[in-house]
């Protein structure tokens, strides 16, 4: 996993609630046996017509955004980690929403993608800011747990589990941690049977 | 201390608590399938990590398999490659695989229970969100991502924070022709698609006590549609009777001993749940969905509610429906009876009971897809196949089929499908497909009538 670094970028707004992982990456694109190139099919059916031509969709504008701002309950539905892979591969490093589905949140964190949760009021303000000026720059500082921008005076502070924060900043995964505990897990299994 | 059923099982599986918040949870059973496992095996191989407990793993091929001509090679190249990869990985690691052609093959959440692999008190995971199904037996079962599949393969454990607990109680008598599917769609209509996020749900009350195991599985299956990682029901005589004699269930004296242990799996009286809801069975009607998430439901004779925001507007546009409109008498194009939600023998009995002596409507394409080879076999033994065939409805072979638009069974764009599956998301059953979720009876009736009819009015 890559280390999460502080960055500044524009953000794309996707003001739709309950965006499920079938929209993020439709099932017919889950047939790969590796983790590569899922970004090509990110939001496939919202981005492209049947003939491959582009629809009027926010991702189809010229942009260099590494941040996606989305409506409440982002990532619900299927457990497919391919959704996190697709968002990351496309270039997103942060998803901002007022609520994330459980499995998606975990999958994102396991892949260096930060689910940044803000309040409903903060979310609608962010949508408003981008609507007024789509080139607004935002800075995400994970170390300080802040989202800042020239468009607002006071930084938005967000919360993240301290362990997950440490993992993101250092590029560690749960697997690394669990492998350190393997002997203890084996002992536990023996004590149960 | 008073404990909930969930607490009892969870706490018994905690290897270590770290910094108060995180816990290493030991996993008893790990189901794998072709879609979410290849990258996990790859990572282990790349890092030279062995598999921790091969005996805990059971594999099947379900998402990508065709549901006709399963004796032939899979036509679609990428699907074939993915299934081949599963076969290769299982062979390499000596993992039990119930692949195509095996008498135990089927949808992972159908075969686990019917083989008696799924048992009370266990922790069960699978790289599939509908793993919540297994909770019907009184265990902790939940879907995981591929990174977590890797972790379980490598260590037989996961690092988690303990979810909160929620109890949903439904007491009273269900009305005529109201099925477990209607119960869960009703709960979703009331609670929405994220009420359960961060929680494990225990279903309690007379309605679930009196429900068959098949029905309990339908309910627990859709816990994830409320956002909950899982749902569970305390095991009882119904659970034990279902398990007795199943292939991998304990046998003889061991079974009796297990039943005694399992009988202790219930929430203590006065155990505290973080959230609790109560509903009256008599208020539940046959249900339909009209939108693009499973929480967008109505009682079968109600009208589509007013639009509240742009998300609702988008959903109704996609569905080609309008607020204020009824779905009753709406002509439909497809009927799908299948999926890990409703593809067990009881579901096909319900459908066949209605279809018997009738003929399929000409305007409708009907897909009857058993959840497993064993369910298909039982359909034959009970001569239910003859009922469907006489109605001009062929029975397909076991697999996930039209639930998820991944294999060959896809609903065409713009077409309406009354489906017993679990998700009505945009494009879920195929690009542009319009899904109306319902019970097996409502689906069967739509297959015969060619339109949605009010099954609450039937005898």
XYZ file of C-alpha atoms in Angstrom:
652
model
C 0.000 0.000 0.000
C 1.300 3.498 -0.885
C 1.825 5.955 1.953
C -0.859 8.616 2.227
C 0.626 12.058 1.713
C -0.789 15.522 2.209
C -1.979 16.931 -1.104
C -3.913 19.800 -2.647
C -6.338 19.362 -5.518
C -9.717 20.304 -6.909
C -12.710 18.110 -6.068
C -15.467 16.600 -8.195
C -19.041 16.797 -6.861
C -21.391 13.811 -7.150
C -24.456 14.963 -5.285
C -26.351 11.670 -5.247
C -27.264 9.677 -2.151
C -26.825 5.918 -1.655
C -24.259 5.444 -4.424
C -23.814 1.673 -4.390
C -20.764 -0.290 -5.448
C -22.645 -1.627 -8.500
C -22.568 1.970 -9.838
C -18.932 2.474 -8.882
C -17.974 -0.669 -10.797
C -20.675 -2.803 -12.473
C -20.434 -6.579 -11.948
C -19.588 -7.319 -15.562
C -16.195 -5.659 -14.992
C -15.281 -7.825 -12.012
C -13.892 -10.670 -14.076
C -10.223 -9.750 -13.826
C -7.987 -11.872 -11.652
C -5.625 -8.986 -10.829
C -6.141 -5.532 -9.287
C -5.124 -3.468 -12.302
C -6.932 -0.980 -14.546
C -10.331 -0.943 -12.839
C -10.286 2.868 -13.147
C -11.191 2.598 -16.844
C -14.600 1.300 -15.863
C -15.204 3.473 -12.801
C -18.862 4.639 -12.892
C -18.946 2.991 -16.324
C -22.678 3.264 -16.974
C -22.906 6.850 -15.711
C -19.910 7.882 -17.815
C -20.493 6.142 -21.131
C -23.282 5.429 -23.611
C -23.718 1.943 -25.054
C -21.515 2.903 -28.054
C -18.711 4.132 -25.794
C -19.370 7.849 -26.346
C -19.253 10.045 -23.262
C -22.343 11.102 -21.343
C -22.733 14.499 -19.687
C -21.283 13.298 -16.371
C -19.044 15.101 -13.916
C -16.087 12.723 -14.395
C -16.119 13.483 -18.117
C -15.141 17.129 -17.624
C -11.464 17.966 -17.990
C -10.137 17.803 -14.421
C -7.208 16.891 -12.222
C -9.191 16.142 -9.096
C -7.974 13.622 -6.538
C -11.015 14.202 -4.350
C -14.573 13.004 -4.929
C -17.376 14.555 -2.900
C -20.450 12.327 -2.788
C -23.904 12.152 -1.182
C -24.893 10.326 1.984
C -24.290 6.544 2.398
C -21.562 6.194 -0.207
C -20.452 2.678 -1.144
C -23.470 0.672 0.008
C -24.318 -2.749 -1.387
C -21.886 -5.344 -2.620
C -18.632 -6.024 -0.739
C -16.572 -5.880 -3.964
C -13.210 -4.341 -3.104
C -12.975 -3.638 -6.840
C -14.924 -0.427 -6.065
C -12.046 0.877 -3.939
C -9.504 -0.333 -6.506
C -11.394 1.466 -9.310
C -11.596 4.774 -7.430
C -7.903 4.601 -6.512
C -6.769 3.510 -9.961
C -8.730 6.383 -11.530
C -6.767 8.784 -9.347
C -8.932 9.514 -6.336
C -7.171 9.519 -2.963
C -10.022 10.900 -0.841
C -13.797 10.417 -0.910
C -15.751 12.965 1.122
C -19.281 12.107 2.252
C -21.537 12.500 5.268
C -21.796 8.715 5.670
C -19.999 5.640 4.354
C -21.213 2.065 4.149
C -19.274 -0.273 6.434
C -17.625 -2.714 4.058
C -16.674 0.030 1.604
C -15.066 2.087 4.360
C -12.897 -0.865 5.374
C -12.005 -1.718 1.787
C -11.017 1.895 1.074
C -8.786 2.069 4.145
C -7.134 -1.218 3.193
C -6.139 0.348 -0.143
C -4.832 3.756 0.844
C -8.058 5.546 -0.086
C -9.278 7.890 2.657
C -13.035 7.968 3.391
C -13.338 11.426 4.907
C -16.564 11.866 6.837
C -18.046 15.333 7.352
C -21.390 16.500 8.738
C -24.494 16.894 6.536
C -24.170 20.685 6.825
C -20.478 20.638 5.903
C -21.245 18.373 2.952
C -23.916 20.640 1.498
C -21.598 23.607 2.001
C -18.853 21.811 0.072
C -21.266 21.110 -2.786
C -22.218 24.804 -2.787
C -18.598 25.949 -2.859
C -17.814 23.751 -5.862
C -20.970 24.781 -7.667
C -19.901 28.426 -7.310
C -16.291 27.766 -8.216
C -15.383 24.340 -9.652
C -11.658 25.197 -9.555
C -11.620 25.560 -5.754
C -8.549 23.867 -4.306
C -8.741 21.710 -1.188
C -5.912 20.418 0.976
C -6.217 17.142 2.848
C -3.783 16.806 5.744
C -4.189 13.393 7.365
C -1.521 14.021 10.007
C -3.473 17.048 11.282
C -6.873 15.512 10.389
C -7.963 18.617 8.503
C -9.571 19.589 5.223
C -8.702 23.155 4.329
C -9.391 25.555 1.482
C -9.228 29.239 0.678
C -12.982 29.023 0.160
C -13.622 28.729 3.901
C -12.003 30.395 6.878
C -11.919 27.626 9.414
C -10.431 24.231 8.525
C -12.806 21.289 8.666
C -11.429 18.758 11.115
C -12.330 15.129 10.619
C -11.913 12.040 12.748
C -10.148 8.841 11.889
C -9.331 5.749 13.895
C -5.739 6.302 15.195
C -4.622 2.824 14.133
C -6.016 3.266 10.622
C -4.367 6.684 10.426
C -1.020 5.149 11.335
C -1.540 2.454 8.671
C -2.369 5.019 5.957
C 0.528 7.311 6.804
C 3.019 4.448 6.823
C 1.515 2.259 4.112
C 0.904 -0.624 6.549
C -1.969 -3.078 6.172
C -3.943 -5.212 8.640
C -2.245 -8.238 7.112
C 1.154 -7.053 8.342
C -0.269 -6.667 11.834
C -2.112 -10.000 11.891
C 0.936 -11.894 10.665
C 2.820 -10.605 13.727
C 0.097 -12.183 15.872
C -0.047 -15.496 14.054
C 1.355 -17.608 16.842
C -1.129 -16.198 19.298
C -4.016 -16.847 16.894
C -2.874 -20.450 16.515
C -2.697 -20.852 20.300
C -6.230 -19.503 20.552
C -7.472 -21.998 17.960
C -5.879 -24.876 19.907
C -7.483 -23.729 23.142
C -10.926 -23.816 21.507
C -10.882 -27.375 20.189
C -23.259 -9.312 32.943
C -26.257 -9.659 30.622
C -25.166 -10.421 27.118
C -26.836 -10.354 23.744
C -26.598 -13.391 21.474
C -24.186 -11.420 19.317
C -21.968 -10.558 22.322
C -21.832 -14.199 23.413
C -20.578 -15.431 20.050
C -18.289 -12.473 19.383
C -16.637 -12.520 22.808
C -15.969 -16.263 22.511
C -13.938 -15.591 19.354
C -11.774 -12.686 20.518
C -8.099 -13.650 20.428
C -6.872 -10.333 21.771
C -8.135 -6.825 22.407
C -5.758 -4.092 21.341
C -5.894 -0.578 22.774
C -9.465 -1.134 23.890
C -10.935 -0.615 20.435
C -9.579 -3.206 18.072
C -10.049 -6.901 18.448
C -8.529 -9.867 16.701
C -11.508 -12.059 15.857
C -10.961 -15.755 15.165
C -12.810 -17.039 12.086
C -14.250 -20.573 12.051
C -15.479 -20.914 8.472
C -14.379 -19.249 5.273
C -16.393 -19.613 2.068
C -14.743 -18.492 -1.148
C -15.930 -18.064 -4.742
C -14.335 -17.135 -8.043
C -14.866 -13.358 -8.091
C -13.337 -12.053 -4.873
C -10.622 -14.638 -4.211
C -8.069 -14.598 -7.091
C -6.334 -11.396 -5.980
C -6.095 -12.785 -2.429
C -4.350 -15.972 -3.565
C -2.054 -13.856 -5.743
C -1.001 -11.690 -2.837
C -0.230 -14.708 -0.638
C 1.821 -16.251 -3.390
C 3.710 -13.032 -4.071
C 4.572 -12.685 -0.394
C 5.231 -16.391 0.151
C 2.587 -16.690 2.901
C 1.035 -20.150 3.488
C -2.668 -20.717 4.145
C -3.428 -20.950 7.860
C -6.261 -23.485 7.993
C -7.178 -25.222 4.763
C -9.880 -27.333 6.452
C -11.860 -24.180 7.295
C -12.287 -23.218 3.633
C -15.037 -24.299 1.251
C -15.124 -23.053 -2.334
C -17.777 -22.983 -5.038
C -18.265 -21.330 -8.432
C -21.513 -19.387 -8.598
C -21.332 -15.752 -9.776
C -19.956 -16.395 -13.268
C -21.512 -19.711 -14.166
C -24.073 -20.091 -16.948
C -27.420 -21.571 -15.921
C -27.913 -23.599 -19.104
C -25.616 -26.240 -20.606
C -23.302 -26.358 -17.621
C -21.698 -29.486 -19.060
C -20.140 -27.327 -21.821
C -17.159 -25.019 -21.300
C -18.180 -21.516 -20.154
C -18.675 -19.478 -23.340
C -17.611 -16.104 -21.993
C -13.822 -16.101 -21.936
C -13.226 -13.875 -18.891
C -15.804 -15.785 -16.832
C -14.165 -19.056 -17.818
C -10.724 -17.762 -16.877
C -11.960 -16.636 -13.475
C -13.587 -19.996 -12.740
C -10.465 -21.795 -14.006
C -8.360 -19.664 -11.680
C -10.486 -20.798 -8.730
C -10.048 -24.438 -9.753
C -6.298 -23.897 -10.058
C -6.016 -22.161 -6.675
C -8.087 -24.824 -4.912
C -6.052 -27.622 -6.475
C -2.767 -25.953 -5.563
C -3.767 -25.520 -1.921
C -5.883 -28.660 -1.567
C -9.050 -26.665 -0.807
C -12.445 -28.412 -1.007
C -14.148 -27.131 -4.181
C -17.738 -27.747 -5.197
C -17.319 -26.542 -8.751
C -19.445 -26.960 -11.863
C -20.522 -30.556 -12.288
C -20.225 -31.348 -8.571
C -23.498 -32.455 -6.927
C -22.913 -29.872 -4.138
C -22.291 -26.885 -6.452
C -24.513 -23.847 -6.025
C -24.777 -20.337 -4.651
C -22.362 -20.126 -1.740
C -25.069 -18.954 0.695
C -27.384 -21.766 -0.314
C -24.889 -24.634 -0.147
C -23.260 -23.727 3.200
C -26.508 -24.171 5.129
C -27.914 -27.095 3.131
C -24.701 -29.085 3.601
C -24.735 -28.429 7.340
C -21.414 -26.545 7.135
C -23.125 -23.449 8.536
C -23.796 -24.044 12.241
C -24.851 -22.038 15.292
C -22.246 -20.166 17.324
C -19.674 -19.916 14.537
C -17.892 -16.972 12.994
C -18.282 -17.192 9.211
C -16.914 -14.930 6.482
C -16.975 -14.800 2.699
C -15.973 -12.211 0.130
C -19.621 -11.491 -0.543
C -21.927 -9.093 1.261
C -24.803 -11.593 1.446
C -22.821 -13.761 3.835
C -25.266 -12.308 6.364
C -27.591 -15.134 5.198
C -25.853 -17.679 7.434
C -26.828 -15.684 10.544
C -30.211 -17.425 10.308
C -28.544 -20.280 12.209
C -27.498 -18.076 15.129
C -23.944 -17.263 14.189
C -21.866 -14.229 13.288
C -21.581 -14.202 9.505
C -20.523 -11.236 7.430
C -19.191 -10.187 4.047
C -15.601 -9.040 3.633
C -13.453 -7.410 0.952
C -10.623 -9.159 -0.849
C -7.925 -7.695 1.460
C -9.758 -9.361 4.330
C -10.081 -12.601 2.361
C -6.270 -12.495 2.193
C -6.049 -11.888 5.945
C -8.303 -14.832 6.784
C -6.477 -17.142 4.382
C -3.168 -16.086 5.934
C -4.053 -15.945 9.635
C -7.609 -17.287 10.188
C -8.431 -13.979 11.858
C -9.498 -10.397 11.201
C -8.716 -7.148 12.950
C -12.032 -5.465 13.689
C -13.810 -3.032 15.939
C -16.824 -4.627 17.568
C -20.084 -3.572 15.889
C -23.001 -2.245 17.918
C -26.115 -4.328 18.441
C -29.643 -3.740 17.195
C -32.762 -5.773 17.882
C -35.709 -5.805 15.516
C -38.750 -7.431 17.054
C -41.784 -8.420 15.033
C -44.638 -9.961 16.973
C -48.080 -11.157 15.917
C -49.538 -13.119 13.049
C -48.505 -12.496 9.457
C -51.404 -11.945 7.070
C -52.335 -14.303 4.275
C -49.690 -14.501 1.527
C -47.164 -12.388 3.382
C -43.773 -14.079 3.138
C -40.357 -13.589 4.800
C -39.315 -11.531 1.745
C -42.200 -9.159 2.413
C -41.163 -8.901 6.065
C -37.615 -7.796 5.225
C -38.766 -5.433 2.437
C -41.222 -3.919 4.933
C -38.437 -3.421 7.492
C -36.282 -1.830 4.791
C -39.112 0.509 3.792
C -39.360 1.706 7.393
C -35.702 1.758 8.409
C -33.971 2.644 5.132
C -30.704 1.503 3.631
C -28.298 2.784 6.272
C -30.060 2.320 9.620
C -27.997 -0.797 10.230
C -24.556 0.545 9.322
C -22.158 -0.219 12.174
C -24.608 -2.705 13.724
C -25.357 -6.400 13.856
C -29.092 -7.063 13.887
C -30.826 -9.689 15.983
C -34.302 -10.544 14.681
C -36.594 -11.432 17.564
C -40.268 -12.022 18.227
C -42.903 -14.581 17.322
C -42.737 -13.978 13.573
C -39.114 -15.144 13.328
C -39.639 -17.902 15.909
C -42.372 -19.383 13.748
C -40.442 -18.919 10.505
C -38.807 -21.829 8.653
C -35.023 -21.876 8.226
C -35.499 -20.943 4.562
C -37.519 -17.903 5.617
C -34.994 -16.899 8.269
C -32.259 -17.075 5.647
C -34.240 -14.752 3.348
C -34.541 -12.212 6.172
C -30.923 -12.400 7.369
C -29.724 -12.307 3.747
C -31.043 -8.769 3.280
C -29.654 -7.387 6.577
C -26.848 -5.919 4.481
C -29.418 -3.896 2.501
C -30.056 -2.022 5.760
C -26.317 -1.408 5.946
C -25.788 -3.999 8.704
C -22.790 -6.272 8.340
C -24.968 -9.145 9.491
C -28.204 -10.302 11.066
C -28.868 -13.291 13.278
C -31.653 -15.290 14.882
C -31.307 -17.368 18.050
C -31.073 -21.073 17.198
C -33.957 -23.269 18.339
C -35.667 -26.596 17.578
C -36.364 -25.423 14.006
C -32.625 -24.856 13.530
C -31.639 -28.208 15.054
C -34.240 -30.138 13.059
C -33.005 -28.501 9.851
C -29.389 -29.406 10.606
C -29.937 -32.972 11.746
C -28.659 -35.478 9.197
C -27.087 -32.898 6.885
C -23.812 -33.962 5.265
C -21.385 -31.986 7.436
C -23.518 -31.499 10.561
C -22.357 -33.380 13.673
C -23.814 -36.869 13.954
C -25.208 -39.089 16.718
C -24.217 -38.318 20.288
C -22.049 -35.415 19.139
C -25.086 -33.824 17.523
C -27.080 -34.069 20.766
C -24.192 -32.552 22.668
C -23.905 -29.717 20.176
C -27.640 -29.035 20.388
C -27.282 -28.634 24.147
C -24.485 -26.097 23.641
C -26.400 -24.317 20.888
C -29.478 -24.055 23.132
C -27.516 -21.602 25.281
C -27.183 -19.211 22.361
C -29.800 -16.558 23.023
C -29.826 -12.997 24.274
C -30.111 -12.841 28.053
C -33.297 -11.320 29.330
C -32.695 -7.598 29.867
C -29.553 -7.648 27.721
C -28.994 -4.134 26.404
C -29.108 -3.463 22.686
C -27.687 -0.200 21.352
C -30.844 0.226 19.292
C -34.203 -1.540 19.274
C -37.224 -1.423 16.979
C -40.601 -3.124 17.219
C -43.121 -3.823 14.502
C -46.543 -5.463 14.308
C -46.875 -8.449 11.999
C -50.443 -7.509 11.095
C -49.251 -4.267 9.492
C -47.086 -6.107 6.934
C -48.444 -6.617 3.422
C -47.008 -8.155 0.276
C -44.328 -5.685 -0.813
C -42.833 -4.271 -4.008
C -39.935 -1.940 -4.689
C -40.361 0.948 -7.111
C -36.931 2.608 -7.014
C -33.224 1.862 -7.221
C -32.439 0.790 -3.678
C -34.158 -1.893 -1.585
C -35.426 0.698 0.888
C -37.621 2.225 -1.824
C -40.546 -0.091 -1.186
C -44.336 0.131 -0.984
C -47.127 -2.184 0.067
C -48.436 -3.903 -3.032
C -51.607 -1.766 -3.281
C -50.023 1.578 -2.403
C -48.923 4.324 -4.789
C -45.343 5.466 -5.343
C -44.590 8.213 -2.801
C -43.717 11.825 -3.575
C -40.222 12.746 -4.734
C -38.149 14.217 -1.873
C -34.830 15.020 -3.574
C -32.781 14.678 -6.752
C -31.768 11.129 -5.812
C -35.461 10.082 -5.777
C -35.998 11.857 -9.076
C -33.037 10.070 -10.638
C -34.357 6.727 -9.372
C -37.861 7.207 -10.793
C -36.457 8.425 -14.127
C -34.348 5.294 -14.321
C -37.344 3.105 -13.499
C -39.638 4.953 -15.943
C -42.144 5.440 -13.132
C -43.887 8.417 -11.553
C -44.834 9.460 -8.058
C -48.516 8.780 -7.358
C -48.556 5.802 -9.721
C -49.593 2.296 -8.634
C -47.556 -0.740 -9.618
C -50.595 -3.003 -9.516
C -51.604 -4.141 -13.003
C -48.331 -2.909 -14.422
C -47.273 -5.119 -17.346
C -43.831 -6.614 -16.866
C -41.315 -8.298 -19.187
C -39.267 -10.681 -17.066
C -39.653 -12.744 -13.920
C -36.636 -14.065 -12.047
C -37.097 -16.543 -9.213
C -33.660 -17.269 -7.826
C -30.631 -15.799 -5.955
C -29.223 -16.336 -2.455
C -32.342 -14.570 -1.157
C -35.063 -16.823 -2.598
C -33.770 -19.911 -4.410
C -34.391 -22.590 -1.807
C -36.891 -25.410 -2.052
C -39.557 -23.550 -0.080
C -39.440 -20.663 -2.577
C -40.078 -22.978 -5.519
C -42.860 -24.749 -3.636
C -44.566 -21.379 -3.126
C -44.175 -20.511 -6.809
C -45.272 -23.948 -8.021
C -48.291 -23.932 -5.766
C -49.588 -20.858 -7.599
C -48.454 -21.877 -11.074
C -49.942 -25.388 -10.934
C -52.468 -25.834 -13.743
C -51.783 -22.393 -15.241
C -49.730 -21.223 -18.234
C -47.061 -18.559 -18.436
C -48.152 -15.227 -19.943
C -46.899 -14.789 -23.512
C -45.381 -11.354 -22.882
C -43.123 -12.572 -20.078
C -39.776 -14.351 -20.051
C -39.453 -16.422 -16.877
C -36.213 -17.643 -15.329
C -36.497 -20.237 -12.583
C -33.018 -20.762 -11.146
C -32.469 -23.204 -8.262
C -29.897 -22.044 -5.724
C -27.962 -25.294 -5.850
C -27.716 -28.682 -7.531
C -29.320 -30.152 -4.431
C -32.288 -27.780 -4.646
C -32.592 -28.694 -8.358
C -32.582 -32.358 -7.383
C -35.266 -31.830 -4.773
C -37.403 -29.914 -7.295
C -37.314 -33.079 -9.404
C -38.046 -35.375 -6.478
C -41.071 -33.331 -5.513
C -42.156 -33.215 -9.170
C -42.289 -29.434 -9.053
C -40.382 -29.423 -12.345
C -43.429 -30.900 -14.067
C -45.557 -28.004 -12.789
C -43.203 -25.411 -14.273
C -42.756 -27.289 -17.523
C -46.522 -27.653 -17.987
C -46.712 -23.856 -17.608
C -44.078 -23.436 -20.364
C -41.411 -22.416 -17.879
C -38.122 -24.317 -18.209
C -35.976 -24.714 -15.110
C -32.407 -23.518 -15.396
C -29.291 -24.774 -13.602
C -27.851 -23.543 -10.301
C -26.007 -20.231 -10.005
C -26.341 -16.551 -9.114
C -27.927 -15.971 -12.528
C -29.820 -12.701 -13.106
C -29.237 -11.362 -9.608
C -26.159 -9.387 -10.553
C -25.646 -8.918 -14.291
C -22.312 -10.679 -14.319
C -22.939 -14.002 -16.033
C -24.908 -14.637 -19.217
C -28.322 -14.085 -17.566
C -28.959 -10.374 -17.929
C -32.217 -8.435 -18.134
C -32.173 -6.159 -21.224
C -32.183 -2.363 -20.908
C -35.539 -0.783 -20.235
C -37.256 -4.072 -19.401
C -39.151 -4.570 -16.146
C -38.245 -7.625 -14.106
C -40.148 -8.834 -11.061
C -37.321 -10.443 -9.165
C -36.958 -12.418 -5.944
C -33.341 -11.251 -5.639
C -32.001 -8.678 -3.194
C -30.944 -5.544 -5.062
C -32.764 -3.203 -7.406
C -29.751 -0.937 -7.984
C -29.356 0.705 -11.397
C -27.994 -1.881 -13.793
C -27.836 -4.580 -11.152
C -29.597 -7.165 -13.343
C -28.035 -5.846 -16.547
C -27.341 -2.421 -17.973
C -30.560 -0.379 -17.959
C -32.631 -3.214 -16.444
C -35.536 -2.152 -14.223
C -35.901 -4.371 -11.167
C -38.973 -4.737 -8.972
C -38.140 -6.805 -5.876
C -40.872 -9.079 -4.545
C -41.690 -12.416 -2.897
C -41.694 -15.705 -4.832
C -45.515 -15.673 -4.858
C -45.773 -12.160 -6.322
C -43.143 -13.141 -8.899
C -44.950 -16.378 -9.791
C -48.240 -14.529 -10.156
C -46.586 -11.963 -12.447
C -45.217 -14.807 -14.569
C -48.697 -16.182 -15.146
C -50.625 -12.915 -15.425
C -47.991 -10.916 -17.291
C -48.532 -8.085 -14.835
C -48.309 -7.373 -11.133
C -51.355 -8.561 -9.232
C -52.382 -8.178 -5.610
C -51.506 -11.559 -4.098
C -53.019 -10.555 -0.763
C -56.392 -11.081 -2.465
C -55.596 -14.687 -3.385
C -56.698 -17.642 -1.295
